[in-house]
Coordinates of C-alpha atoms (C1' of nucleotides) in Angstrom, one line a residue:
Chain A
M16 CA 0.0 0.0 0.0
P17 CA 1.5 3.2 -1.1
I18 CA 2.1 6.3 1.0
R19 CA -0.2 9.1 0.1
L20 CA 0.2 12.7 0.7
Y21 CA -1.8 15.9 0.3
N22 CA -0.3 18.2 -2.4
T23 CA -1.2 21.8 -2.0
L24 CA -0.5 22.2 -5.7
T25 CA -3.4 19.9 -6.7
R26 CA -5.4 20.1 -3.5
T27 CA -5.7 16.4 -3.5
K28 CA -4.1 13.4 -1.9
E29 CA -1.7 11.7 -4.3
P30 CA 0.3 8.5 -4.1
F31 CA 3.9 9.2 -3.3
E32 CA 6.3 8.5 -6.1
P33 CA 9.7 10.1 -5.8
V34 CA 11.3 11.8 -8.8
Q35 CA 14.1 9.3 -8.7
P36 CA 13.3 5.8 -7.5
G37 CA 14.4 5.2 -3.9
K38 CA 15.6 8.8 -3.3
V39 CA 13.8 11.7 -1.7
G40 CA 14.7 15.3 -1.5
I41 CA 12.9 17.5 1.0
Y42 CA 13.2 21.3 1.4
L43 CA 11.6 22.9 4.3
C44 CA 11.4 26.7 4.7
G45 CA 13.0 27.5 8.0
P46 CA 13.0 30.6 10.0
T47 CA 14.1 34.2 9.5
V48 CA 16.5 34.5 12.4
Y49 CA 15.8 37.9 13.8
K50 CA 14.3 36.9 17.2
P51 CA 14.1 33.8 19.4
S52 CA 11.9 31.0 18.0
H53 CA 8.5 30.4 19.5
I54 CA 6.6 27.1 19.5
G55 CA 5.1 27.8 16.1
H56 CA 8.5 27.5 14.6
M57 CA 8.7 23.9 15.8
V58 CA 5.7 22.6 14.0
G59 CA 7.3 22.3 10.6
P60 CA 10.6 20.8 11.8
V61 CA 8.9 18.2 14.0
I62 CA 6.5 17.0 11.3
F63 CA 9.2 17.0 8.6
D64 CA 11.6 15.2 10.9
T65 CA 8.9 12.7 11.4
I66 CA 8.2 12.4 7.7
K67 CA 11.9 11.9 7.0
R68 CA 12.1 9.2 9.6
Y69 CA 9.0 7.5 8.2
L70 CA 10.2 7.6 4.6
Q71 CA 13.6 6.3 5.6
W72 CA 12.0 3.5 7.5
N73 CA 10.1 2.7 4.3
G74 CA 13.3 2.3 2.5
Y75 CA 13.9 5.7 0.9
Q76 CA 17.2 7.5 1.0
V77 CA 16.1 10.9 2.2
T78 CA 17.9 14.3 2.2
L79 CA 16.3 17.0 4.4
V80 CA 17.2 20.6 3.9
V81 CA 16.0 23.4 6.3
N82 CA 17.1 26.9 5.3
I83 CA 18.1 29.7 7.5
T84 CA 17.2 33.1 6.3
D85 CA 19.8 35.4 7.8
V86 CA 19.5 38.5 5.7
D87 CA 16.2 40.4 5.7
D88 CA 14.7 43.8 6.5
K89 CA 13.6 42.6 9.9
L90 CA 17.1 41.4 10.8
I91 CA 18.5 44.8 9.8
A92 CA 15.9 46.6 11.9
E93 CA 16.5 44.4 14.9
S94 CA 20.2 44.5 14.7
Q95 CA 20.1 48.3 14.6
V96 CA 17.8 48.4 17.7
R97 CA 20.2 46.2 19.6
G98 CA 23.3 47.9 18.2
I99 CA 25.0 44.7 17.0
S100 CA 25.8 43.5 13.5
M101 CA 23.3 41.6 11.5
A102 CA 25.6 38.7 11.4
A103 CA 25.9 38.6 15.2
L104 CA 22.2 38.8 15.6
A105 CA 21.7 35.9 13.1
E106 CA 24.4 33.9 14.8
E107 CA 22.7 34.3 18.2
M108 CA 19.2 33.5 16.9
T109 CA 20.3 30.6 14.8
A110 CA 22.0 29.1 17.9
D111 CA 18.7 29.5 19.8
Y112 CA 16.8 27.8 16.9
M113 CA 19.3 24.8 16.9
R114 CA 19.0 24.3 20.6
N115 CA 15.2 24.3 20.3
L116 CA 15.2 21.8 17.5
A117 CA 17.5 19.5 19.5
A118 CA 15.1 19.7 22.4
V119 CA 12.1 18.5 20.4
G120 CA 14.2 15.7 18.9
V121 CA 14.7 17.1 15.4
D122 CA 18.0 15.7 14.4
T123 CA 17.5 14.4 10.9
V124 CA 18.2 17.6 9.1
D125 CA 21.1 17.1 6.6
H126 CA 21.7 20.7 5.7
F127 CA 20.9 24.1 7.2
P128 CA 22.0 26.4 4.4
R129 CA 22.2 30.1 5.2
A130 CA 21.3 32.8 2.7
T131 CA 24.4 34.8 3.4
A132 CA 26.6 31.8 2.6
H133 CA 25.0 31.5 -0.9
I134 CA 25.3 35.0 -2.2
D135 CA 27.2 33.8 -5.3
E136 CA 24.5 31.2 -6.1
I137 CA 21.8 33.8 -5.6
V138 CA 23.5 36.4 -7.8
A139 CA 24.0 33.7 -10.5
F140 CA 20.3 32.8 -10.2
V141 CA 19.2 36.4 -10.6
S142 CA 21.5 36.8 -13.6
E143 CA 20.0 33.8 -15.3
L144 CA 16.5 35.2 -14.8
I145 CA 17.5 38.5 -16.3
A146 CA 19.2 36.7 -19.2
R147 CA 16.1 34.8 -19.9
G148 CA 13.9 37.9 -19.8
Y149 CA 12.0 37.1 -16.6
A150 CA 13.5 39.9 -14.6
Y151 CA 14.5 43.5 -15.0
V152 CA 16.9 45.9 -13.3
A153 CA 15.5 49.1 -11.9
D154 CA 17.9 51.5 -10.3
G155 CA 20.0 48.9 -8.5
D156 CA 17.0 46.7 -7.7
V157 CA 16.1 43.6 -9.7
Y158 CA 12.5 42.6 -10.0
F159 CA 10.8 39.5 -11.2
D160 CA 8.4 40.3 -14.0
V161 CA 5.2 38.4 -13.1
S162 CA 3.6 39.2 -16.4
R163 CA 6.1 36.9 -18.1
D164 CA 5.0 33.9 -16.2
P165 CA 1.7 32.5 -17.5
E166 CA 1.5 30.0 -14.7
Y167 CA 1.9 32.6 -11.9
G168 CA -0.7 31.9 -9.2
K169 CA -1.0 28.2 -9.7
L170 CA -0.1 27.3 -6.1
S171 CA -2.2 29.8 -4.3
R172 CA -4.8 30.0 -7.0
R173 CA -4.9 33.7 -7.4
S174 CA -5.0 35.8 -10.5
V175 CA -2.4 38.4 -11.1
E176 CA -5.0 41.1 -11.2
E177 CA -5.9 40.7 -7.6
M178 CA -2.4 41.0 -6.4
Q179 CA -1.4 44.0 -4.5
G180 CA 2.2 43.1 -4.4
E181 CA 4.7 44.5 -2.0
G182 CA 4.4 48.0 -0.8
G183 CA 7.2 50.0 0.5
T184 CA 9.6 52.6 -0.9
T185 CA 10.7 50.5 -3.8
A186 CA 7.2 50.1 -5.2
E187 CA 7.5 52.9 -7.7
R188 CA 10.4 51.2 -9.3
K189 CA 8.4 48.2 -10.2
R190 CA 6.6 47.9 -13.5
S191 CA 3.7 46.1 -11.9
A192 CA 2.4 45.9 -8.4
A193 CA 2.6 42.1 -8.5
D194 CA 6.3 42.1 -9.4
F195 CA 8.6 41.2 -6.5
A196 CA 12.2 41.9 -5.6
L197 CA 15.0 39.5 -6.4
W198 CA 17.7 41.9 -5.4
K199 CA 17.5 45.0 -3.3
S200 CA 19.9 47.8 -3.5
A201 CA 21.5 48.7 -0.2
K202 CA 21.1 52.0 1.6
P203 CA 24.4 53.4 3.0
D204 CA 24.0 51.9 6.5
E205 CA 22.8 48.5 5.4
P206 CA 24.8 45.3 5.0
S207 CA 25.4 44.6 1.4
W208 CA 27.2 42.4 -1.1
P209 CA 28.6 43.4 -4.5
S210 CA 26.6 42.4 -7.5
P211 CA 26.4 43.3 -11.2
W212 CA 23.6 45.7 -10.3
G213 CA 25.5 47.4 -7.5
P214 CA 25.8 46.6 -3.8
G215 CA 22.7 45.1 -2.3
R216 CA 21.1 42.1 -0.7
P217 CA 18.9 39.2 -1.9
G218 CA 15.1 39.6 -2.0
W219 CA 13.1 37.4 0.3
H220 CA 12.3 34.4 -2.0
I221 CA 15.3 34.0 -4.1
E222 CA 17.5 32.3 -1.5
C223 CA 15.2 29.3 -1.4
S224 CA 15.3 28.9 -5.2
A225 CA 19.0 29.2 -5.3
M226 CA 19.8 26.9 -2.3
S227 CA 17.3 24.2 -3.1
R228 CA 18.7 24.0 -6.6
K229 CA 22.2 23.7 -5.2
L230 CA 21.4 21.0 -2.6
L231 CA 18.5 19.1 -4.2
G232 CA 18.5 19.9 -7.9
R233 CA 16.1 21.6 -10.2
T234 CA 13.3 19.3 -9.4
F235 CA 13.0 17.7 -6.0
D236 CA 10.3 15.7 -4.3
I237 CA 8.8 17.6 -1.4
H238 CA 8.7 21.3 -0.5
G239 CA 7.3 22.1 2.9
G240 CA 6.5 25.1 5.0
G241 CA 3.8 26.8 7.0
L242 CA 0.5 27.4 5.4
D243 CA 1.2 31.1 5.6
L244 CA 4.0 30.8 3.1
V245 CA 1.8 29.6 0.3
F246 CA 1.5 33.1 -0.8
P247 CA 3.6 35.0 -1.6
H248 CA 6.7 33.1 -0.7
H249 CA 6.1 29.7 -2.3
E250 CA 4.2 31.2 -5.2
N251 CA 7.2 33.4 -6.0
E252 CA 9.7 30.6 -5.5
I253 CA 7.8 28.5 -8.0
A254 CA 7.8 31.5 -10.4
Q255 CA 11.6 32.0 -10.1
S256 CA 12.6 28.4 -10.2
E257 CA 10.3 27.2 -12.9
C258 CA 10.8 30.2 -15.2
C259 CA 14.5 29.7 -14.9
H260 CA 14.6 26.0 -15.4
G261 CA 11.5 25.1 -17.3
V262 CA 10.8 22.1 -15.1
P263 CA 8.7 21.8 -11.9
Q264 CA 10.6 22.9 -8.8
A265 CA 9.0 20.4 -6.5
K266 CA 6.6 17.5 -7.1
Y267 CA 4.7 17.8 -3.8
W268 CA 4.0 20.9 -1.8
L269 CA 3.2 20.2 1.8
H270 CA 2.0 22.9 4.2
N271 CA 1.5 22.6 7.9
G272 CA -1.3 24.3 9.8
L273 CA -0.4 27.2 12.0
M274 CA -0.2 27.4 15.7
Q275 CA -2.8 29.7 17.2
A276 CA -2.0 31.6 20.3
S277 CA -4.8 31.2 22.7
D278 CA -4.7 33.4 25.7
E279 CA -3.4 32.3 29.0
V280 CA -7.1 31.9 29.9
G281 CA -6.5 28.7 28.1
K282 CA -9.9 27.5 26.9
I283 CA -10.8 30.7 25.2
G284 CA -9.8 31.4 21.6
G285 CA -9.9 29.1 18.7
R286 CA -12.6 27.6 16.6
H287 CA -15.1 26.8 19.3
T288 CA -15.4 30.2 20.8
R289 CA -19.1 30.9 20.7
R290 CA -19.8 34.3 22.1
A291 CA -23.3 34.2 23.4
E292 CA -23.2 37.7 24.6
P293 CA -20.3 39.8 23.8
Q294 CA -19.0 40.5 27.3
P295 CA -17.4 43.9 27.7
G296 CA -13.7 43.6 28.4
D297 CA -13.8 40.0 27.2
Q298 CA -13.0 40.8 23.7
Q299 CA -9.3 40.7 23.9
A300 CA -9.4 37.3 25.6
Q301 CA -11.6 36.0 22.8
E302 CA -9.1 36.8 20.1
A303 CA -6.9 33.9 19.2
G304 CA -4.1 35.1 17.0
K305 CA -1.4 33.6 15.0
M306 CA 1.8 33.1 17.0
G307 CA 3.9 35.3 14.8
K308 CA 1.7 38.3 15.3
S309 CA 0.8 37.7 18.9
K310 CA 2.7 39.4 21.6
G311 CA 2.0 36.4 23.7
A312 CA 4.4 34.3 21.7
A313 CA 6.8 33.4 24.4
P314 CA 10.3 32.3 23.4
F315 CA 10.4 28.5 23.0
S316 CA 13.3 28.3 25.3
E317 CA 11.1 29.6 28.1
L318 CA 8.5 26.9 27.5
L319 CA 11.2 24.3 27.8
K320 CA 11.8 25.3 31.3
T321 CA 8.4 23.9 32.3
Y322 CA 7.8 21.2 29.7
S323 CA 10.1 18.6 28.2
G324 CA 10.9 18.7 24.5
E325 CA 9.3 15.3 24.3
T326 CA 6.0 16.6 25.7
I327 CA 6.0 19.3 23.1
R328 CA 6.8 16.9 20.3
F329 CA 4.1 14.6 21.4
F330 CA 1.7 17.6 21.6
L331 CA 2.6 18.6 18.1
L332 CA 2.2 15.1 16.7
S333 CA -1.0 14.3 18.4
T334 CA -3.0 16.2 15.7
H335 CA -2.8 16.0 12.0
Y336 CA -0.1 18.4 10.7
R337 CA -2.4 20.3 8.3
R338 CA -4.8 21.2 11.1
P339 CA -4.3 24.4 13.0
I340 CA -3.5 23.9 16.7
D341 CA -4.6 26.1 19.5
F342 CA -1.7 26.6 21.9
S343 CA -2.4 26.7 25.6
E344 CA -0.4 25.5 28.6
E345 CA -3.5 23.6 29.8
R346 CA -3.5 21.6 26.6
I347 CA 0.2 20.8 27.1
R348 CA -0.4 19.6 30.6
E349 CA -3.2 17.3 29.4
V350 CA -0.9 15.8 26.8
E351 CA 1.7 15.4 29.5
R352 CA -0.6 13.3 31.6
G353 CA -1.2 11.2 28.5
L354 CA 2.5 10.7 28.1
E355 CA 2.6 9.3 31.7
K356 CA 0.8 6.2 30.4
F357 CA 3.8 5.5 28.2
Y358 CA 6.3 6.2 30.9
G359 CA 4.4 4.1 33.4
L360 CA 4.5 1.1 31.0
F361 CA 8.3 1.6 30.4
A362 CA 8.8 1.5 34.2
R363 CA 6.9 -1.7 34.3
Y364 CA 9.0 -3.2 31.6
Q365 CA 12.1 -2.3 33.5
R366 CA 10.8 -3.9 36.7
V367 CA 9.8 -7.1 34.9
T368 CA 12.8 -7.6 32.7
Q369 CA 15.5 -5.5 34.4
K370 CA 16.0 -3.9 31.0
S371 CA 15.3 -0.4 29.7
F372 CA 12.7 0.2 27.1
Y373 CA 15.0 2.7 25.6
D374 CA 17.6 0.0 24.9
L375 CA 15.2 -2.0 22.8
P376 CA 16.4 -1.9 19.2
A377 CA 14.2 -0.1 16.8
T378 CA 13.8 -1.6 13.4
R379 CA 15.7 0.1 10.5
R380 CA 13.1 -1.0 7.9
R381 CA 9.4 -1.5 7.9
E382 CA 9.7 -5.1 6.8
D383 CA 12.1 -5.9 9.7
G384 CA 9.3 -5.5 12.2
Q385 CA 6.9 -7.7 10.6
F386 CA 6.0 -10.9 12.5
E387 CA 3.7 -13.8 12.4
P388 CA 1.2 -13.4 15.3
G389 CA 0.3 -17.1 15.1
Q390 CA -2.8 -18.0 17.2
D391 CA -2.0 -16.0 20.3
P392 CA -4.9 -13.5 20.7
F393 CA -2.6 -11.0 22.4
L394 CA -0.1 -11.0 19.5
L395 CA -2.9 -10.9 17.0
E396 CA -4.1 -7.7 18.6
V397 CA -0.5 -6.3 18.7
H398 CA -0.2 -7.1 15.0
T399 CA -3.5 -5.3 14.3
C400 CA -2.3 -2.2 16.2
R401 CA 0.8 -2.2 14.1
E402 CA -1.2 -2.3 10.9
R403 CA -3.5 0.4 12.0
V404 CA -0.6 2.7 13.0
L405 CA 1.0 2.2 9.6
E406 CA -2.3 2.7 7.7
N407 CA -2.5 6.1 9.5
M408 CA 1.0 7.0 8.7
D409 CA 0.7 6.0 5.1
D410 CA -2.3 8.2 4.8
D411 CA -0.7 11.7 4.6
F412 CA 1.3 11.1 7.8
N413 CA -1.7 11.0 10.1
T414 CA 0.3 11.1 13.3
G415 CA -2.8 12.0 15.3
G416 CA -4.6 8.8 14.3
A417 CA -1.4 6.8 14.8
I418 CA -0.9 8.0 18.3
G419 CA -4.5 7.1 19.1
V420 CA -3.7 3.5 18.2
L421 CA -0.5 3.6 20.2
F422 CA -2.6 4.2 23.3
D423 CA -4.6 1.1 22.4
L424 CA -1.3 -0.8 22.2
V425 CA -0.2 0.5 25.6
R426 CA -3.5 -0.6 27.1
L427 CA -3.1 -4.0 25.5
L428 CA 0.4 -4.4 27.0
N429 CA -0.7 -3.3 30.4
R430 CA -3.5 -5.7 30.4
Y431 CA -1.3 -8.6 29.4
C432 CA 1.0 -7.7 32.2
D433 CA -1.8 -7.6 34.7
E434 CA -3.5 -10.8 33.5
H435 CA -0.3 -12.9 33.5
G436 CA 1.0 -11.5 36.7
L437 CA 4.3 -10.5 35.1
E438 CA 5.2 -8.3 38.0
S439 CA 4.5 -10.8 40.7
A440 CA 5.2 -14.2 39.1
P441 CA 6.8 -13.8 35.7
Q442 CA 7.0 -16.9 33.5
P443 CA 9.7 -16.9 30.9
Q444 CA 7.1 -18.0 28.3
T445 CA 4.7 -15.1 28.9
V446 CA 7.4 -12.5 29.4
A447 CA 8.8 -13.4 26.0
V448 CA 5.4 -12.9 24.4
W449 CA 5.0 -9.6 26.2
E450 CA 8.4 -8.5 25.0
R451 CA 7.4 -9.2 21.5
G452 CA 4.6 -6.7 22.0
M453 CA 7.0 -4.2 23.6
F454 CA 9.3 -4.5 20.7
T455 CA 6.5 -3.5 18.4
L456 CA 5.7 -0.5 20.6
R457 CA 9.4 0.4 20.4
E458 CA 9.6 0.3 16.6
L459 CA 6.4 2.3 16.1
T460 CA 7.2 5.0 18.5
A461 CA 10.7 5.2 17.0
T462 CA 9.3 6.0 13.6
L463 CA 7.6 9.0 15.2
G464 CA 10.8 10.0 16.8
L465 CA 9.4 9.4 20.2
F466 CA 11.1 8.0 23.3
R467 CA 14.5 7.9 21.9
A468 CA 16.1 8.6 25.2
P469 CA 14.9 8.5 28.8
P470 CA 13.5 11.7 30.1
Q471 CA 16.0 13.9 31.7
A472 CA 16.6 12.9 35.3
T473 CA 15.3 15.4 37.7
H474 CA 17.7 17.3 39.8
A475 CA 16.6 15.3 42.8
A476 CA 17.2 12.0 41.1
R477 CA 20.7 13.0 40.1
D478 CA 21.5 13.5 43.7
E479 CA 22.9 10.3 45.1
L480 CA 21.5 10.9 48.5
V481 CA 17.8 11.2 47.5
P482 CA 17.3 7.6 46.2
R483 CA 19.1 6.2 49.3
L484 CA 17.0 8.2 51.7
L485 CA 13.8 7.2 49.9
D486 CA 14.9 3.5 50.0
L487 CA 15.4 3.9 53.7
L488 CA 12.0 5.4 54.2
V489 CA 10.4 2.8 52.1
S490 CA 12.0 0.0 54.1
V491 CA 10.9 1.6 57.4
R492 CA 7.4 1.9 56.0
A493 CA 7.5 -1.8 54.9
E494 CA 8.3 -2.8 58.4
A495 CA 5.4 -0.7 59.7
R496 CA 3.1 -2.3 57.2
A497 CA 4.2 -5.7 58.1
A498 CA 3.4 -4.9 61.7
R499 CA 0.0 -3.6 60.5
N500 CA 0.9 -0.2 61.8
F501 CA -0.8 1.6 59.0
A502 CA -0.9 4.9 60.7
A503 CA 2.8 5.1 60.6
A504 CA 3.0 3.8 57.0
D505 CA 0.4 6.3 55.8
R506 CA 2.2 9.1 57.6
I507 CA 5.3 8.4 55.6
R508 CA 3.4 8.1 52.3
Q509 CA 1.4 11.2 53.0
G510 CA 4.5 13.2 54.0
L511 CA 6.3 12.2 50.8
A512 CA 3.1 13.0 48.8
E513 CA 3.3 16.5 50.1
L514 CA 6.8 16.8 48.7
G515 CA 5.5 15.6 45.4
I516 CA 6.8 12.1 45.8
T517 CA 4.4 9.2 45.0
L518 CA 4.7 5.8 46.5
E519 CA 3.2 2.8 44.7
D520 CA 2.8 -0.5 46.5
R521 CA 3.3 -3.1 43.8
P522 CA 3.4 -6.9 43.9
G523 CA 7.2 -6.8 43.7
G524 CA 7.6 -4.1 46.4
T525 CA 7.1 -0.4 46.8
V526 CA 8.2 2.0 44.0
W527 CA 8.8 5.7 44.5
V528 CA 8.1 8.2 41.8
L529 CA 9.8 11.6 41.9
P530 CA 8.0 14.8 40.7
K531 CA 9.0 16.0 37.3
Chain B
rG23 C1' -14.2 42.5 -1.2
rG24 C1' -11.1 38.1 -3.4
rC25 C1' -8.9 33.1 -2.4
rG26 C1' -8.8 29.3 1.2
rC27 C1' -9.3 26.4 5.8
rU28 C1' -12.2 24.7 10.0
rG29 C1' -16.9 23.4 13.0
rU30 C1' -17.2 15.5 15.9
rA31 C1' -18.8 14.2 23.8
rG32 C1' -17.2 19.1 29.3
rC33 C1' -12.1 19.9 26.7
rC34 C1' -8.5 18.0 22.8
rA35 C1' -9.0 14.8 18.6
rA36 C1' -9.1 10.4 14.6
rG37 C1' -12.6 9.0 11.0
rA38 C1' -14.2 11.5 4.6
rG39 C1' -20.6 7.2 1.9
rG40 C1' -22.4 1.3 4.8
rC41 C1' -19.1 -2.9 11.0
rU42 C1' -21.4 -0.9 18.0
rA43 C1' -18.4 7.2 15.4
rA44 C1' -10.7 5.6 17.4
rG45 C1' -7.9 7.6 21.2
rG46 C1' -6.4 11.2 25.1
rC47 C1' -7.7 14.6 29.3
rA48 C1' -11.5 15.4 32.9
rG49 C1' -15.8 12.9 35.4
rC50 C1' -18.7 8.6 37.2
rG51 C1' -19.2 3.2 38.6
rG52 C1' -16.4 -1.5 39.4
rA53 C1' -11.9 -4.9 40.0
rU54 C1' -7.3 -4.7 42.5
rU55 C1' -5.2 -2.5 47.3
rG56 C1' -4.9 -2.5 54.7
rC57 C1' -6.1 2.4 52.5
rA58 C1' -3.9 4.7 48.4
rA59 C1' -1.1 5.2 43.8
rA60 C1' -0.5 2.8 39.2
rU61 C1' -3.1 -0.6 36.1
rC62 C1' -7.4 -3.1 34.1
rC63 C1' -13.0 -3.4 33.2
rG64 C1' -17.5 -0.5 32.3
rC65 C1' -20.3 4.2 31.5
rC66 C1' -20.2 9.1 29.0
rA67 C1' -21.5 11.9 21.2
rU68 C1' -26.2 10.6 16.3
rC69 C1' -21.0 14.5 14.2
rG70 C1' -22.7 23.7 13.6
rU71 C1' -28.0 24.6 11.3
rC72 C1' -31.5 23.8 7.4
rG73 C1' -32.3 21.4 2.8
rG74 C1' -30.8 18.0 -1.2
rU75 C1' -28.4 13.4 -3.6
rU76 C1' -28.5 8.1 -2.1
rC77 C1' -31.2 1.8 -0.5
rG78 C1' -27.8 4.2 3.1
rA79 C1' -24.1 10.5 4.9
rA80 C1' -20.4 12.8 10.3
rU81 C1' -18.5 11.6 5.5
rC82 C1' -21.1 14.0 -1.3
rC83 C1' -23.9 18.8 -3.0
rG84 C1' -26.3 23.6 -1.8
rA85 C1' -27.6 27.5 1.5
rC86 C1' -26.9 29.6 6.0
rC87 C1' -24.5 30.4 10.9
rA88 C1' -19.8 30.6 13.6
rG89 C1' -14.4 30.7 14.0
rC90 C1' -9.7 31.3 11.5
rG91 C1' -5.8 32.1 7.7
rC92 C1' -3.8 34.6 3.4
rC93 C1' -4.3 38.9 0.1
rU94 C1' 0.6 43.4 4.7
rC95 C1' 8.8 40.0 3.6
rC96 C1' 5.0 35.7 9.9
rA97 C1' 6.9 28.6 10.2

RNA sequence: GGCGCUGUAGCCAAGAGGCUAAGGCAGCGGAUUGCAAAUCCGCCAUCGUCGGUUCGAAUCCGACCAGCGCCUCCA
C-alpha cells in the first residue's frame, strides 16, 4: 500500500512516487532568524523530521534541507535596535533555533543552508532570470516580471489582477504591483554584497530557489513550509525556479497548519469560541491570533523550562499536521498526563525484565518489524495495532490517528502484564510474548521519533542521596506495614506526597516516583 | 471584497458514503489495594444549522451560521 500525501498544488491526496526511485529530497522553509523562536517555529521541523524518519523506514534515502534566512529587513531593523551587527544577531538566533530543534528531537536535518553563505549562487540565479527575460533591473534593484509567467498563481490559486504586491519605498520602481524583488539595492548603512547591479542584498524568496537548486537539484520531491507561506513566498519561489529551469521545482507541496496563540485563559480562543453575549472587556481574551503576530508568543526556550521537549513533540504530533493547533499550557499539561501512560509502562518493563525500554532496538526498515502473530490472541491484537498505525502514517502522515492507536497498544500491553502477573510471578514464556509486543511499541514510537532517550533525570534523582533516603523510608514503612501499623505507614506516604513524591505499593515491592 | 481552511462528547482529537463514530484529558461506577497510587474493566457523542443526492451521509452537493488564515517579507 503506497504512501499518500496531500499536495497543495493539486489540492488532493496523491500517491507518493519520488522523482528518482528510492531517493527523496525535501526542502523545508526554515526561520528568518531575527528573534528567538517560538513554539510555532517547531511545528514544521517536527512534522518533517517525522516524515523523513518514516520515509527512511520505508526504504527511501532521504535528504532533508532546512534553510536559515539570515538576511532580511527585519534582521537589519532588529540589529540596529540592539546595536549589533546583522551577522551577530543571526548567529545568536540561529543558535537558539538549533537548541530548540534538538530539544524537540529534530536531528535528521542534513543541511541548514544560510542565505548569506550563498550570495554567489543567488546572484547567479538572478542573472539567469535576467538573461532569460524574466527579470528586469531598476535603479539597483532587480524585480521578477510576473507578467512573463503564464502560470503565476497556480499554487495559491490567485490571479495576477488581484495581487497588491509588496508596498514600501521600492514600489515605484516596479513595472507592476505584482512584481517582487529578487535583489534589493542597499542603503548606505545597510549590510550589502557586491553584484552586477550594485551593492545590495537578496530579496526574500530567491535564496530558497538558489539553495534548493544547489542542494537538491532543479526538481526535487517535497517542498514544505507553514500554510502562511503559500502566498507569496512559495508562489514566488515557483515562479523564479520554474521560469528559470522550465521544469517543476517540487513534485509535492506540503503545508502545515499554523499554531494559534490562545490566551493564558486557556480555553478561550480558537474555533469553538461561541460568544453568546459579547462581554465587555472580554473581547481581547476572545481573540486567538497567530503566534507570529501575537505578543503572547513566548520564546520557546522559556517553554522548555516547564515542559520537556518530548512533551512538546508529542503535543505537536497528536494532531494532523495540516490542522491548526490552539496553543495553551493547559493543553500541554493534558498531553503530558497522557504521556505518563507510556512512561508508566516503560517503568513496568524495567521492573519485569530489568531492561530499559530505551535500549530495545528499533527496526531500521518497515519489513524488519513484521512478524507472524500465530494464534496468540494478544499477539494478534498487537499485530493489528501495528497495521493500524502504519495505515494512518501511510495516509498523509496522520500522526494523530497513529498516536491514538499507540494508546490502544499501551493498554493491551498493560492488560497482558496484569493478566499474566508479570510483576509478581513472571513466567519466561509469557514474558517473552509480552516483550514481542513491547518490541512493536518500540519500533512504532521510534518511527515517530518518540522515546529515543529516557526523560532527563530530575535534579533530585541526580542527587545520590535522594534515592538512598527514599529507599530507607520505604523499608521503614514496609516494616510498619508488616506490623500492620498503617498509621505510621500512611504518615510516611502522606508526608512524601506533600513533597510531590508518590509511593506505589506493587506486587514486587514499593516503588517511588519523583516529581518532574 | 477576493482566495482558502475549519466546526465531531465538558475539553482535545481520529474518522471523509455502509461494521457498536478511534484515542487522550476530565468525570462517574467497578476490579485490585490494609487504605492509596498505578493498572485493568465498564459508563459518558447521532457528528454547527437547514435542505438535497443516495437503499444508506459525520462523510457527497447547496444555502446559512460561527471561527480562523492569506491577500501586509509571519513557520
